[in-house]
PDB file of C-alpha atoms in Angstrom:
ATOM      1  CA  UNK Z   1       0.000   0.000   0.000  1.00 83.00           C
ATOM      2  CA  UNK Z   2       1.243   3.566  -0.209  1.00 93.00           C
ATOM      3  CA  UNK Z   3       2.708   5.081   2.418  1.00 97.00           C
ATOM      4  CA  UNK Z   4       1.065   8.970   3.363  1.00 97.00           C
ATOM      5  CA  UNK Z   5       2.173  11.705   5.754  1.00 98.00           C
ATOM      6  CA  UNK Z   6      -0.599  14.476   5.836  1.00 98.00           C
ATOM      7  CA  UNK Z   7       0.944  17.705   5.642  1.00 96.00           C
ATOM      8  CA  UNK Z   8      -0.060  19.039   9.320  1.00 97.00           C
ATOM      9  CA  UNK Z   9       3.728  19.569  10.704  1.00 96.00           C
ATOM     10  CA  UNK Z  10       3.322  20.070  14.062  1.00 95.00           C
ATOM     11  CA  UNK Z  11       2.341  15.841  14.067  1.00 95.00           C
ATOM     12  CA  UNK Z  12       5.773  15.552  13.996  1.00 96.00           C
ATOM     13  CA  UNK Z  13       6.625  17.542  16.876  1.00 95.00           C
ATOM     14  CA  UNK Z  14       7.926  15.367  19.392  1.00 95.00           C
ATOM     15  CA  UNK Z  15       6.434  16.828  21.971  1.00 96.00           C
ATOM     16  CA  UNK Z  16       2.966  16.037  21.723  1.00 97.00           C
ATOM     17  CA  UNK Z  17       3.547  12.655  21.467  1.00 96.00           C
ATOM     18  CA  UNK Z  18       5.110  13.226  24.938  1.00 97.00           C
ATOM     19  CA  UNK Z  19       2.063  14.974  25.711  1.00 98.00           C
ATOM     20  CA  UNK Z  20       0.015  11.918  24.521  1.00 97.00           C
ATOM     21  CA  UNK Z  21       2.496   8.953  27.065  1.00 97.00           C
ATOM     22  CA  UNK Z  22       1.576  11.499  30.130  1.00 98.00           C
ATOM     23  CA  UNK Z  23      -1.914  12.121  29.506  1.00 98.00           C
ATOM     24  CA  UNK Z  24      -2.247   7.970  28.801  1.00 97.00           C
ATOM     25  CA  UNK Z  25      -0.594   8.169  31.885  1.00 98.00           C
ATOM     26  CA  UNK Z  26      -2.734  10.001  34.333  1.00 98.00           C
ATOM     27  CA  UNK Z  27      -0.027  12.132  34.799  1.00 98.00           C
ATOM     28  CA  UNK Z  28      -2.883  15.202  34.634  1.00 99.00           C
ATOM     29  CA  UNK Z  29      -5.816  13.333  36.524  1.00 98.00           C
ATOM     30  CA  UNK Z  30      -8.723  12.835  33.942  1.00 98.00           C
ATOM     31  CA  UNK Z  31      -9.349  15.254  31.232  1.00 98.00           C
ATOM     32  CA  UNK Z  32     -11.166  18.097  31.727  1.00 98.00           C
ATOM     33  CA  UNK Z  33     -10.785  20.776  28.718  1.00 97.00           C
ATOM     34  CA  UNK Z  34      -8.111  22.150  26.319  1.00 98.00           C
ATOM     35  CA  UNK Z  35      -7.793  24.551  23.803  1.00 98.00           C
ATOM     36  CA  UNK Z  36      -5.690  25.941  20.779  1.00 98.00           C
ATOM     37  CA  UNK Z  37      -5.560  28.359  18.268  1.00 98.00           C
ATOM     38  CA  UNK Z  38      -4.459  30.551  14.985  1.00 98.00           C
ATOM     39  CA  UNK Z  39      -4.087  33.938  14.629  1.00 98.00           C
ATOM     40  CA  UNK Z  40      -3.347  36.589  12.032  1.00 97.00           C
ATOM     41  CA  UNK Z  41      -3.859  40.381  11.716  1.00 98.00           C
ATOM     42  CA  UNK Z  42      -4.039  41.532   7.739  1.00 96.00           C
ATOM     43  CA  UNK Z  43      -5.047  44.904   7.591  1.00 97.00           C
ATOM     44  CA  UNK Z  44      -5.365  43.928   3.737  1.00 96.00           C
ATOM     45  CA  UNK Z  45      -7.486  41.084   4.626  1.00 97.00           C
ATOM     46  CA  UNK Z  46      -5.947  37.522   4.868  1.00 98.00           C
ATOM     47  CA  UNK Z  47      -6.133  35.659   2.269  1.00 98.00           C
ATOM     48  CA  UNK Z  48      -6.212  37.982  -1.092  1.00 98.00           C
ATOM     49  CA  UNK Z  49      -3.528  36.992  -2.656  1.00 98.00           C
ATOM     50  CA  UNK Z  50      -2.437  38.453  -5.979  1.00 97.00           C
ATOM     51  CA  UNK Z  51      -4.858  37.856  -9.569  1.00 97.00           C
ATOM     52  CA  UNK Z  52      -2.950  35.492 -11.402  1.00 95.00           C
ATOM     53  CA  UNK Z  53      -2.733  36.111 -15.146  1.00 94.00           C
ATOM     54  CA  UNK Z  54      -4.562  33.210 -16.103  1.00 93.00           C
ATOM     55  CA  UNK Z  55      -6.815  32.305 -19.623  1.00 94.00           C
ATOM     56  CA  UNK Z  56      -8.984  29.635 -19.610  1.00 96.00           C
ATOM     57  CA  UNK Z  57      -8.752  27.228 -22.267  1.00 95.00           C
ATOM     58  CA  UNK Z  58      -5.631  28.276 -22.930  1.00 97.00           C
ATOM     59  CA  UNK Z  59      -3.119  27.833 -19.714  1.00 96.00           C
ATOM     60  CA  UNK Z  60      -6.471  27.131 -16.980  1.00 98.00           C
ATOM     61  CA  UNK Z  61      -8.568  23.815 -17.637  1.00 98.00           C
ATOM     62  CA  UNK Z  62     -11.482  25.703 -15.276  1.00 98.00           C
ATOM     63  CA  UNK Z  63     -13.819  23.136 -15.635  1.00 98.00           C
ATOM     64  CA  UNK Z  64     -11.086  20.641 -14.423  1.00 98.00           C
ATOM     65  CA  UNK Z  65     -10.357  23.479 -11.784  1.00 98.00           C
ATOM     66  CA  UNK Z  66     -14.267  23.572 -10.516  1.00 98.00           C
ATOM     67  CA  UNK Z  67     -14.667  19.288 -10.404  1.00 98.00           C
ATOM     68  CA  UNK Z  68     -18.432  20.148 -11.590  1.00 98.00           C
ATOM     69  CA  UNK Z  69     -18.154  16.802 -13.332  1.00 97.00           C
ATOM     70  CA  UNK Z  70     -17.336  15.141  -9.897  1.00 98.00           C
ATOM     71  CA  UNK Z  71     -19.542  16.920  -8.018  1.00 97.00           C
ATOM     72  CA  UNK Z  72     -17.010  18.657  -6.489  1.00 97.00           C
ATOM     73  CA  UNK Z  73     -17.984  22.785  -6.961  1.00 98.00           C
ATOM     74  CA  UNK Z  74     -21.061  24.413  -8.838  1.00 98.00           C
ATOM     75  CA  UNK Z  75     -20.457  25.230 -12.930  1.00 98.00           C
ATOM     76  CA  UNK Z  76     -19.524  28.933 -13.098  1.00 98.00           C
ATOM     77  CA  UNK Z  77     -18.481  31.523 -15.231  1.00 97.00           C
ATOM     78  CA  UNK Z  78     -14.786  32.105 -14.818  1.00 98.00           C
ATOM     79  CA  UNK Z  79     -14.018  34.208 -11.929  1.00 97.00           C
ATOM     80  CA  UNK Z  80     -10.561  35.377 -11.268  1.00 97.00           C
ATOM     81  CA  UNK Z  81     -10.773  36.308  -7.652  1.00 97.00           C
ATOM     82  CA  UNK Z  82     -12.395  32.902  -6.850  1.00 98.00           C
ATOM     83  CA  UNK Z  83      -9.438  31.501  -9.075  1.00 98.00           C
ATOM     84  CA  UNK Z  84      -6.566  33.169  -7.217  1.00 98.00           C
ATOM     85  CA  UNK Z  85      -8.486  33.674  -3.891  1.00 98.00           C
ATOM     86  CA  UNK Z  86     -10.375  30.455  -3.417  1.00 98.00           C
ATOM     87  CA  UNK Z  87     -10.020  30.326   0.241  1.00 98.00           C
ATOM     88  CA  UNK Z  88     -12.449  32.962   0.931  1.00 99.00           C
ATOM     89  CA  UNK Z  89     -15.130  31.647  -0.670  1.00 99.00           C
ATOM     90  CA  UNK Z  90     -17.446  28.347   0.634  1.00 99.00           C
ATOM     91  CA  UNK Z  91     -17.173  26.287  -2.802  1.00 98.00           C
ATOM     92  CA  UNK Z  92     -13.439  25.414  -2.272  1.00 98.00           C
ATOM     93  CA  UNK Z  93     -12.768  26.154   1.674  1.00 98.00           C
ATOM     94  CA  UNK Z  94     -13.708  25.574   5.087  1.00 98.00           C
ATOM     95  CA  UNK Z  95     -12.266  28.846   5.823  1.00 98.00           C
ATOM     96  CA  UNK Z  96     -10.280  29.147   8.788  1.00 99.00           C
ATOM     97  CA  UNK Z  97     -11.379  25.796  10.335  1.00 99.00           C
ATOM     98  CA  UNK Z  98      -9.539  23.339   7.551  1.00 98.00           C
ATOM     99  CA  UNK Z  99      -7.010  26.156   6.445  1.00 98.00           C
ATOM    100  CA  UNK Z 100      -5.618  26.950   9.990  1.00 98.00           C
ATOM    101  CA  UNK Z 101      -7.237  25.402  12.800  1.00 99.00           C
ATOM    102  CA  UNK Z 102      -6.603  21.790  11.512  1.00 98.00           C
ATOM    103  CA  UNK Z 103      -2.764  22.177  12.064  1.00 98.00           C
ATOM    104  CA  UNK Z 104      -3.586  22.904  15.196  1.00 98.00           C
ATOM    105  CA  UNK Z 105      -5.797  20.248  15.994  1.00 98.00           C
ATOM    106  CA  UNK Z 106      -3.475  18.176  14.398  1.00 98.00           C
ATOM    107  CA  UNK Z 107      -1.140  18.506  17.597  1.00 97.00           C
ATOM    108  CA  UNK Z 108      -4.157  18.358  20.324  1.00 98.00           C
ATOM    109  CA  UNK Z 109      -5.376  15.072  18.845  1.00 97.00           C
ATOM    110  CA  UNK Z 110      -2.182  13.546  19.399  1.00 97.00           C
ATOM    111  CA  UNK Z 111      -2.299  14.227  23.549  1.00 97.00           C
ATOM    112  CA  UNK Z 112      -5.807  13.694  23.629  1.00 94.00           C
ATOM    113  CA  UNK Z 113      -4.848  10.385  21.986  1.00 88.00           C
ATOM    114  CA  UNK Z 114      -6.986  10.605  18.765  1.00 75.00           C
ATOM    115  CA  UNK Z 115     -10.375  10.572  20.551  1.00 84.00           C
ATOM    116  CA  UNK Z 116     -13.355  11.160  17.973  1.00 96.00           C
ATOM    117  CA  UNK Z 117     -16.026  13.710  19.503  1.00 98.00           C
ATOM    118  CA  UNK Z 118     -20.073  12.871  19.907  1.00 98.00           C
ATOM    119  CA  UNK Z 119     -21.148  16.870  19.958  1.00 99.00           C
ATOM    120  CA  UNK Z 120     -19.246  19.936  17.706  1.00 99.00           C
ATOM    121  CA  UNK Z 121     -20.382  23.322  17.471  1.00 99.00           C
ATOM    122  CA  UNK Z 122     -19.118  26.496  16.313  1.00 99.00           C
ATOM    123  CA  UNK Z 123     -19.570  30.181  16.073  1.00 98.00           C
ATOM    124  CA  UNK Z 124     -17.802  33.474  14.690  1.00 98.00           C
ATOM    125  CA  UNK Z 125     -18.262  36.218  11.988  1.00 98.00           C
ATOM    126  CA  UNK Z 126     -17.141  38.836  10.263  1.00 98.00           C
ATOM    127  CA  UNK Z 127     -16.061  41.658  12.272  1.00 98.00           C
ATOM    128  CA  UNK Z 128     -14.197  43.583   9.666  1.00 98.00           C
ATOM    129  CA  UNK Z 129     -13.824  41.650   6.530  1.00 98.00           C
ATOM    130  CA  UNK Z 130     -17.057  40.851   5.270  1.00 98.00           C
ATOM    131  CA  UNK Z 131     -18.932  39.706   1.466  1.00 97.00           C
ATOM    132  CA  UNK Z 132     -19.844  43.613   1.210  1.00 97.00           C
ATOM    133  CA  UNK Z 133     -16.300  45.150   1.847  1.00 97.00           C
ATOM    134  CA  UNK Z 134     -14.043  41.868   0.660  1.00 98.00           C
ATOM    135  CA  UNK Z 135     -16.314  39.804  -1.128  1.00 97.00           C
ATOM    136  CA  UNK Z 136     -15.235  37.108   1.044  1.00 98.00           C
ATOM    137  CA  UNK Z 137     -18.020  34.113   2.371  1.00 99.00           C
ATOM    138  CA  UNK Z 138     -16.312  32.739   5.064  1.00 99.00           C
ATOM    139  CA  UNK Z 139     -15.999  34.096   8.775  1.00 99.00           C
ATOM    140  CA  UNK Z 140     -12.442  36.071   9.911  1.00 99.00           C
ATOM    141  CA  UNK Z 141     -13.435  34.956  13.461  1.00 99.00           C
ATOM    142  CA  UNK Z 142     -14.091  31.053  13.966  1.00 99.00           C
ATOM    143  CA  UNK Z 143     -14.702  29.292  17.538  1.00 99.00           C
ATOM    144  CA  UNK Z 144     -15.496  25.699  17.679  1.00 99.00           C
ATOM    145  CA  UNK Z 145     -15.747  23.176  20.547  1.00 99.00           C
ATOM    146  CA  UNK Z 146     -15.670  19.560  20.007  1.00 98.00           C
ATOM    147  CA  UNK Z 147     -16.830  17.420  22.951  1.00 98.00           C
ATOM    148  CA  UNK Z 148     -15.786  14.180  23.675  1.00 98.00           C
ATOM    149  CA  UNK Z 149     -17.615  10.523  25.115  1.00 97.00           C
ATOM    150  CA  UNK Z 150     -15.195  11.106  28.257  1.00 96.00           C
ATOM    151  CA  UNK Z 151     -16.921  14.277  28.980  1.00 97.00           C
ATOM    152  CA  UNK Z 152     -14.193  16.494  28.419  1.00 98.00           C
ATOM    153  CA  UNK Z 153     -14.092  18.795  25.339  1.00 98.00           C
ATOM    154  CA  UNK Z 154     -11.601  20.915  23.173  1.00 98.00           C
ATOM    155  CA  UNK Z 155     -11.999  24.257  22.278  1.00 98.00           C
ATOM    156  CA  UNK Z 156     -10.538  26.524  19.279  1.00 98.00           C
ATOM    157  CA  UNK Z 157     -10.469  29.921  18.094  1.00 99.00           C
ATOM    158  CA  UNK Z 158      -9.272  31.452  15.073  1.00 98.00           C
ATOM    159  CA  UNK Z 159      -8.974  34.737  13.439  1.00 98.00           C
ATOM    160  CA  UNK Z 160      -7.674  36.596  11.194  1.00 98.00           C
ATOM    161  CA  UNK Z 161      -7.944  39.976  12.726  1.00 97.00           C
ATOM    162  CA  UNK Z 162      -6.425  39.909  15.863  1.00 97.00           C
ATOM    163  CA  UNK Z 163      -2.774  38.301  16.182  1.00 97.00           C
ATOM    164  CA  UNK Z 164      -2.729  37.334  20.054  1.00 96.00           C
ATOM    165  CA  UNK Z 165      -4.448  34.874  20.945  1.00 96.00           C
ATOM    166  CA  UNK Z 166      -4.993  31.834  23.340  1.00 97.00           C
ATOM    167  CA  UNK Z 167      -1.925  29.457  23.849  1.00 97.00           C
ATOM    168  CA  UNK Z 168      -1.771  26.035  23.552  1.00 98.00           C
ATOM    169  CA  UNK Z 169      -2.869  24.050  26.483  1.00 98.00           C
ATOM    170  CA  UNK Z 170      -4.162  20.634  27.758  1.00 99.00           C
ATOM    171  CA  UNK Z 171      -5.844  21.006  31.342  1.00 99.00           C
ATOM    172  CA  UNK Z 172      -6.413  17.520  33.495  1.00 98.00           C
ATOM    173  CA  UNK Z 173      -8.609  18.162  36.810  1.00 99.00           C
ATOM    174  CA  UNK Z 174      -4.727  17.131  38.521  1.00 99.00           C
ATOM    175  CA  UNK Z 175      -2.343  19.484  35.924  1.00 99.00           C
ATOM    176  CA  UNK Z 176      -2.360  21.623  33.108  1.00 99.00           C
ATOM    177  CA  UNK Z 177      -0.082  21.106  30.458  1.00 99.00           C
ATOM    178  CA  UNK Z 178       1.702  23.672  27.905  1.00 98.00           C
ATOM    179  CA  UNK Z 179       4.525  23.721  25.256  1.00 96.00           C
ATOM    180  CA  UNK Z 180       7.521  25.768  27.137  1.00 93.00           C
ATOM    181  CA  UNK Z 181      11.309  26.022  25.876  1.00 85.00           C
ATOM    182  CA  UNK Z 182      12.059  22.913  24.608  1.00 91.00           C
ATOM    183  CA  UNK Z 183       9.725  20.700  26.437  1.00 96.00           C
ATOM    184  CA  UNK Z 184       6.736  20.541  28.465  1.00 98.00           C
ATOM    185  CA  UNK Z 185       5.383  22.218  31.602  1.00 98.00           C
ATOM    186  CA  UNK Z 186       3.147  20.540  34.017  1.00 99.00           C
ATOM    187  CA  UNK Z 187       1.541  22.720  36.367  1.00 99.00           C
ATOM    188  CA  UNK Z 188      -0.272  21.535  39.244  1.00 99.00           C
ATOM    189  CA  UNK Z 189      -3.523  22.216  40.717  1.00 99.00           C
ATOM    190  CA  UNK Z 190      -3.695  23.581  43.845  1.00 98.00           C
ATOM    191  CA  UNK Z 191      -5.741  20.419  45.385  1.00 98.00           C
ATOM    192  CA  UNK Z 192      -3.632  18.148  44.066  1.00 99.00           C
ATOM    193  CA  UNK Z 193      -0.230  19.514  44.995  1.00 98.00           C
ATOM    194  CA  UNK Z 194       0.826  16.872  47.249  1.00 98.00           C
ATOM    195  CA  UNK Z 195      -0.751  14.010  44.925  1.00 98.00           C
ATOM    196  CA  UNK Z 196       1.151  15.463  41.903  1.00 98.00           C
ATOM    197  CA  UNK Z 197       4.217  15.460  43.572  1.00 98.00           C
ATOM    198  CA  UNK Z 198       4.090  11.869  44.425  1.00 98.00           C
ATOM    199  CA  UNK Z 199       3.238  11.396  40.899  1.00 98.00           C
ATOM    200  CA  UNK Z 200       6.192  13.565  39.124  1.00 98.00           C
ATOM    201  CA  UNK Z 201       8.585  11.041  41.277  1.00 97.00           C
ATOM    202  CA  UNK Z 202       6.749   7.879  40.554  1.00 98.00           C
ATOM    203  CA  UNK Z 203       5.206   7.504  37.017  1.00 98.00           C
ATOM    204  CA  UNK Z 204       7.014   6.432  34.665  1.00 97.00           C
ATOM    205  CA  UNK Z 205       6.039   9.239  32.059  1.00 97.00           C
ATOM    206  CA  UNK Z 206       8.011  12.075  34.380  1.00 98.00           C
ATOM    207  CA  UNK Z 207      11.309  10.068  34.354  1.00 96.00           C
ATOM    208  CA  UNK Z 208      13.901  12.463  34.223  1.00 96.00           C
ATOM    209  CA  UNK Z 209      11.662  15.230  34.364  1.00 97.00           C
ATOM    210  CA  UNK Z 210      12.844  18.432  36.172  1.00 97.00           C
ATOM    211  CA  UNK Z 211      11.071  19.243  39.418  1.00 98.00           C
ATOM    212  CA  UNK Z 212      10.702  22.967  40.390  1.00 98.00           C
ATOM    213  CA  UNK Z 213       9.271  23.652  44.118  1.00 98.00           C
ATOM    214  CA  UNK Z 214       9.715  25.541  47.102  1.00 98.00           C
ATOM    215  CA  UNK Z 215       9.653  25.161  51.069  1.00 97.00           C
ATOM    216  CA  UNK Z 216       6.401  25.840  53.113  1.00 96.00           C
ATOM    217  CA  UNK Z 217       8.074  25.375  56.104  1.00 97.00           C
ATOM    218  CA  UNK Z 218       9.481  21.608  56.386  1.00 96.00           C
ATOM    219  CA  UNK Z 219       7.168  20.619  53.104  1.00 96.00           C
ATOM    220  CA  UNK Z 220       7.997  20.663  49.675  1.00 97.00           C
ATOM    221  CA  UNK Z 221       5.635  21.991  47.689  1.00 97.00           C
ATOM    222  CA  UNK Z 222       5.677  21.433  43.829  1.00 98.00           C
ATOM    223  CA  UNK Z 223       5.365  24.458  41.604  1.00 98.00           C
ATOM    224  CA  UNK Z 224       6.293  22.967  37.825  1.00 98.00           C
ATOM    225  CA  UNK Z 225       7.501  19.608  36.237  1.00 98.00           C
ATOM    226  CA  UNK Z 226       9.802  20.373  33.224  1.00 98.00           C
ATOM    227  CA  UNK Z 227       9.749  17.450  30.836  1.00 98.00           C
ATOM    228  CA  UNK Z 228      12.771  17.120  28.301  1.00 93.00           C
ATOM    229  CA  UNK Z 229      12.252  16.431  24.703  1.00 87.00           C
ATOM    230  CA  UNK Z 230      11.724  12.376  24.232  1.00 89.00           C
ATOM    231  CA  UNK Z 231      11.403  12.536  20.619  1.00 90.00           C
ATOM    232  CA  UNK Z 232      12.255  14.564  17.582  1.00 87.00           C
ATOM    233  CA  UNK Z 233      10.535  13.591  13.784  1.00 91.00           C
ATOM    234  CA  UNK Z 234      11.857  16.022  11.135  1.00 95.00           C
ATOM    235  CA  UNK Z 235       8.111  15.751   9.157  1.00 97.00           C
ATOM    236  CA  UNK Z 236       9.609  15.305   5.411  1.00 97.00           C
ATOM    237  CA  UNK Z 237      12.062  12.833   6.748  1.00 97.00           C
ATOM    238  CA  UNK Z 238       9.887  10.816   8.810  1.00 97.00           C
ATOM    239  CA  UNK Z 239       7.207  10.013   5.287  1.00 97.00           C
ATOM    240  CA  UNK Z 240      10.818   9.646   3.931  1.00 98.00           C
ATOM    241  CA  UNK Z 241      12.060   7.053   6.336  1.00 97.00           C
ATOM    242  CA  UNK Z 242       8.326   5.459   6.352  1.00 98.00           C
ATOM    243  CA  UNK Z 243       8.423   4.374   2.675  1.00 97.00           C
ATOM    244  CA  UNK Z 244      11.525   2.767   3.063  1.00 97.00           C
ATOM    245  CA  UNK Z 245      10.685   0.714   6.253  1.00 97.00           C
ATOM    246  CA  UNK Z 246       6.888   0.510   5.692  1.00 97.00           C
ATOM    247  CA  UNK Z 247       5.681   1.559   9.086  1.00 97.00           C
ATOM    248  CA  UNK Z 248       2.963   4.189   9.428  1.00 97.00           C
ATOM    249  CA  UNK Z 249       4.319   7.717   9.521  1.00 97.00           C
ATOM    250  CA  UNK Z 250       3.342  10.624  12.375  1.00 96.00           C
ATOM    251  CA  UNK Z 251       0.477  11.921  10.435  1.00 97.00           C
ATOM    252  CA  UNK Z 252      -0.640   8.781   8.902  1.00 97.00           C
ATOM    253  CA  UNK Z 253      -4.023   8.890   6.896  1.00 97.00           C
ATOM    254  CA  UNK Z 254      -5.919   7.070  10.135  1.00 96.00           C
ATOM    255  CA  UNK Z 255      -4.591  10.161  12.199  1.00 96.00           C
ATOM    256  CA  UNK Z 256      -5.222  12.731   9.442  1.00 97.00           C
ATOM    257  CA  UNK Z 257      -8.965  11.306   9.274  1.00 98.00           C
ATOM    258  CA  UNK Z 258      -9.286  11.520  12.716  1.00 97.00           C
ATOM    259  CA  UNK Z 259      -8.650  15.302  13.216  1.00 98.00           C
ATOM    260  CA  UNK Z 260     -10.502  16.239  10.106  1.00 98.00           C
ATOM    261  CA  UNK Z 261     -13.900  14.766  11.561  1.00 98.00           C
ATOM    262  CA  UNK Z 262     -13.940  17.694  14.292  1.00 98.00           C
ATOM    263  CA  UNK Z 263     -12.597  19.954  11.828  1.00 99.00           C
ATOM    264  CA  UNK Z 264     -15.035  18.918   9.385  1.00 99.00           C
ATOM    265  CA  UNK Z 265     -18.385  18.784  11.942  1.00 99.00           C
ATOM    266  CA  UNK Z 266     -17.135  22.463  12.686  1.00 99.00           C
ATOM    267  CA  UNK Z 267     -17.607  23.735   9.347  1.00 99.00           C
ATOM    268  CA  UNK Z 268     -21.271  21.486   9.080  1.00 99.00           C
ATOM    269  CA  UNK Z 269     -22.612  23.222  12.594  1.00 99.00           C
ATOM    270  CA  UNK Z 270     -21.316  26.822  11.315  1.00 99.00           C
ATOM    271  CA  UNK Z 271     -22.919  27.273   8.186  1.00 98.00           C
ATOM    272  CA  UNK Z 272     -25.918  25.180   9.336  1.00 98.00           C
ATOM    273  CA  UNK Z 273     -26.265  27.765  12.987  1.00 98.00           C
ATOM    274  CA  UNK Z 274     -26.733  23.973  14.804  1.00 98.00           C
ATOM    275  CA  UNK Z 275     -24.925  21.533  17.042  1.00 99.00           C
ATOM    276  CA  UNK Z 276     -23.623  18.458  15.314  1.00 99.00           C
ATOM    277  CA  UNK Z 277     -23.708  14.723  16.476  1.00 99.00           C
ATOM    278  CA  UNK Z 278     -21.352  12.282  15.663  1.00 99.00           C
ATOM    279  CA  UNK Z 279     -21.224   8.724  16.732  1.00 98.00           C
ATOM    280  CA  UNK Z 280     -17.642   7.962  17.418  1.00 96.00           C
ATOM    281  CA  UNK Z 281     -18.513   3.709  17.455  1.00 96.00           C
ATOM    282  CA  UNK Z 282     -20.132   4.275  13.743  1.00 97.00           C
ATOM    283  CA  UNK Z 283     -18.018   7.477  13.108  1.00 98.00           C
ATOM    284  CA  UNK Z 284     -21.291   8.387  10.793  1.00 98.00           C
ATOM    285  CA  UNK Z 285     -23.335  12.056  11.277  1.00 98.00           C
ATOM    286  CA  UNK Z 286     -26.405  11.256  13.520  1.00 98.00           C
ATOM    287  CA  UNK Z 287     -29.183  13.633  14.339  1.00 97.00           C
ATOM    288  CA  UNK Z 288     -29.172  13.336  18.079  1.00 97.00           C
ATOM    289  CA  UNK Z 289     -26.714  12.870  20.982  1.00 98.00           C
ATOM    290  CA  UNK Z 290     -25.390   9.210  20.431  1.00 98.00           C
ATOM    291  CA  UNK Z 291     -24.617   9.297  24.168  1.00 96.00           C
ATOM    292  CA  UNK Z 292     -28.111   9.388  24.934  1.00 90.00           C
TER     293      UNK Z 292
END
């Protein structure tokens, strides 16, 4: 069979799939919520790339282009802004969701260890860059929030009007974890201090970890675990490496499907103003919450 590597880079970042051994791991109590995003600020608006010089029939096969013959995109007219712009417009985009927000998910599904959600819904707009002003379809501001049989969910933002925005971060009801330096940074929950320090010196997943506290009087109390870098995948080499030895890359197709089904369900429930069900046993669309 062939061998594919989606093209979501941050798959390959090691340490996410360090993320994925301590959240396995218990090493941040059960999952409670996490969250990710992409942001941009184009005063030009994002997205309007340059009018190529193109003539159909004789360099631009548009019908080709427009996969009307496979169902793919309405028959239309030639239209160079939806030729050189397509991502602004419904007919060939999901707009920020599959443009941005995947490569983001991309990362998140690999802690949250490639759970498929039951619920999705999503919101967002155009605050400045709109169909009347930009001729654009799809929203510059994009919030969706997957929800998951455990009970925990995922939520992400993007936009493409304001450039700071939410960090990465994967919260546990025991820990919260984020990307710092080179590694990873566990901070504990104030309940759990005690519990999490037992656990930074114990499990397995924190071996060699670096533990930050401070005296209370004769306790220790734990402020941060700093977890080294485990593994490092360059992305191209990785696909490169997996067609020689036939193993499954980082971003296999299984893995690609499985963050493009929240991704995907985000689009649906946006331009439909509903929630979306999903049955993660079928993995099929449903019309009411499969959890019952």
């Amino acid at each position: 069979g062939r061998i594919l590597q989606c093209g979501a880079g941050s798959g390959s970042d090691g340490n996410w799939w360090t993320a994925r051994e301590i959240v396995k791991a218990g090493g941040l109590g059960p999952l409670v919520w996490s969250q990710g995003g992409a942001f941009r600020n184009d005063p030009g608006g994002d997205w309007n790339w340059g009018i190529q010089p193109c003539k159909p029939g004789v360099d631009l096969d548009w019908d080709l282009w427009l996969g009307h013959k496979f169902g793919l995109a309405p028959k239309r007219p030639y239209d160079p802004e939806r030729y050189s712009r397509f991502r602004k417009y419904w007919d060939y985009s999901g707009g920020l969701a599959t443009d941005l927000l995947y490569h983001v998910y991309a990362h998140l599904a690999i802690a949250l260890d490639h759970a498929l959600p039951y619920r999705v819904t999503a919101n967002g707009g155009q605050p400045v860059h709109n169909l009347k002003n930009d001729n654009r379809e799809v929203p510059t501001l994009f919030t969706m929030q997957a929800d998951y049989p455990d009970q925990s969910t995922c939520l992400m933002v993007g936009t493409q009007e304001y450039e700071d925005g939410i960090p990465d971060m994967v919260r546990g009801q025991k820990a919260v974890l984020t990307p710092g330096g080179p590694g990873l940074v566990i901070r504990p929950q104030r309940p759990f201090l005690a519990e999490m320090l037992e656990m930074a010196n114990t499990l397995e997943c924190f071996k060699g970890a670096e533990l930050r506290t401070h005296k209370d009087g004769d306790k220790t109390v734990l402020d941060e675990i700093l977890v080294k870098p485990r593994y490092s995948y360059d992305h191209m080499g990785n696909w490169l490496e997996c067609i020689r030895s036939r193993r499954q890359p980082t971003m296999n197709a299984e893995l690609a499907y499985k963050v493009m089904v929240p991704i995907g369900l985000s689009v649906l429930a946006y331009r439909q103003s509903k929630t979306v069900y999903f049955d993660p046993v079928r993995e099929t669309v449903v019309d009411r919450n499969p959890l019952g």
